């Protein structure tokens, strides 16, 4: 990537070459602009972030404490503020990613309006959101670096901070659903997503035109051969675009899926198609009882008829779901996938570990991307797990009704405290015991937006009036040092002023000055938590 000194040398050489026609171009200003945007294209982003993920995967293989995390973001600004907060609170972006949820694209970004998670939204909305997210992250780089250069101009010794600046640009795991069509359609969309900056693509083994949210009923899976074709499509897209380290996350929905649309053709005993067919529920028949146009096949030397629903879908055997998950995972890893995603009915470390350990018998370094989903009721699930542990160890549980553990009366009880501690430790324990390399929450910013709007509306349109905003939003922004309290600066006003000065010199018309009300936020306050230097 371009450094300040390399950019400086380049512009000085060009000035010498073009002479007086470049007289008003400052090498220092040009170099400053150049490093404020170190990633010129989405492919630059994808290559850079893919190398980060590969490094992180190797570090996790060496020690499971090195797991990674992300939050789902539905807008570039949300992603930007997340990464600014990560740098502020963690001091580094290391092991922090972004997640792009197909659910949130459908619900919040479709031109057709809010939609369920069934691949009905426009294909192009996904790469557009990836591009938008990285535009906002690059802007965060530019704003922060511009602040540093302003301090440098005032005589502060911040050159080392400039030279060692850590970008807000981090890997994004992007949801391509079931591929939005056949394998050619998957390949074409994958290219657009990679060109926008995605280094990791997550694809699921559902039928594309019958796709359902992983936490809802009615899921229909495809035979392994069909899914492998789509894994190949993703890899070819990465290779064509020169993102050689691109990551494929293979998601299986088989745990909750009881249907298949297609019966694959077995070419020899025990092949993948045969193993898939073994899971299909079928009843033994004799030829005289068979209806016209019935589908029949041979199993264990007997003639059988698969159970077929009125819509033409075939049923899997009851209780076959875990075996199907394990086969899906092994097959995906043996055919080009880098990471796994297993949708589960509840967040239970033992249940996840049971499946992963079976996969690891065949692929020892198998690791998961796991959805810490808001579709789970985490309070109820973990209070029930805590209840079951207490019962198993012989403790008295008579004060609790297992079927009513969401009740507020159980808050701050011994059981609820244990459950909350289990929730707090869930990610660390799942990474240690169940092979989870990456933890994400798919829809956190969807829910936080709704919750915060509910709370603000309650006060603002109630008795609190303007105090509801001041007390719960602005005063908290100031005292917690939230970057966008000076929203003009965050939107690029200071950055634009400096650029206009580069371009027009003293004639530049600038927004900053005595009458800029953002100056009101430069007042220092005494707080328990040090205020951020908002004018930097």
CSV table of C-alpha atoms in Angstrom, one decimal, residues 7-34 499-505:
chain,number,residue,atom,x,y,z
A,7,UNK,CA,3.5,9.2,-2.4
A,8,UNK,CA,5.7,12.2,-1.7
A,9,UNK,CA,8.5,10.9,-3.8
A,10,UNK,CA,6.1,10.1,-6.7
A,11,UNK,CA,4.6,13.5,-6.8
A,12,UNK,CA,8.0,15.3,-6.6
A,13,UNK,CA,9.2,13.2,-9.5
A,14,UNK,CA,6.1,14.1,-11.5
A,15,UNK,CA,6.5,17.8,-10.7
A,16,UNK,CA,10.0,17.7,-12.0
A,17,UNK,CA,8.8,16.0,-15.1
A,18,UNK,CA,6.0,18.4,-15.9
A,19,UNK,CA,7.6,21.6,-14.7
A,20,UNK,CA,5.8,24.9,-14.2
A,21,UNK,CA,2.4,23.5,-15.2
A,22,UNK,CA,2.3,21.7,-11.9
A,23,UNK,CA,3.6,24.7,-9.9
A,24,UNK,CA,0.6,24.9,-7.7
A,25,UNK,CA,0.5,21.2,-6.8
A,26,UNK,CA,2.0,20.6,-3.3
A,27,UNK,CA,3.7,17.2,-3.0
A,28,UNK,CA,2.9,17.2,0.7
A,29,UNK,CA,-0.8,17.8,0.1
A,30,UNK,CA,-0.9,15.2,-2.7
A,31,UNK,CA,0.8,12.6,-0.5
A,32,UNK,CA,-1.6,13.4,2.3
A,33,UNK,CA,-4.6,12.8,0.1
A,34,UNK,CA,-3.1,9.7,-1.3
A,499,UNK,CA,-9.0,19.8,0.5
A,500,UNK,CA,-10.6,23.0,-0.7
A,501,UNK,CA,-7.6,24.9,0.7
A,502,UNK,CA,-5.3,22.5,-1.2
A,503,UNK,CA,-7.2,23.2,-4.4
A,504,UNK,CA,-8.0,26.9,-4.1
A,505,UNK,CA,-5.6,28.3,-1.5
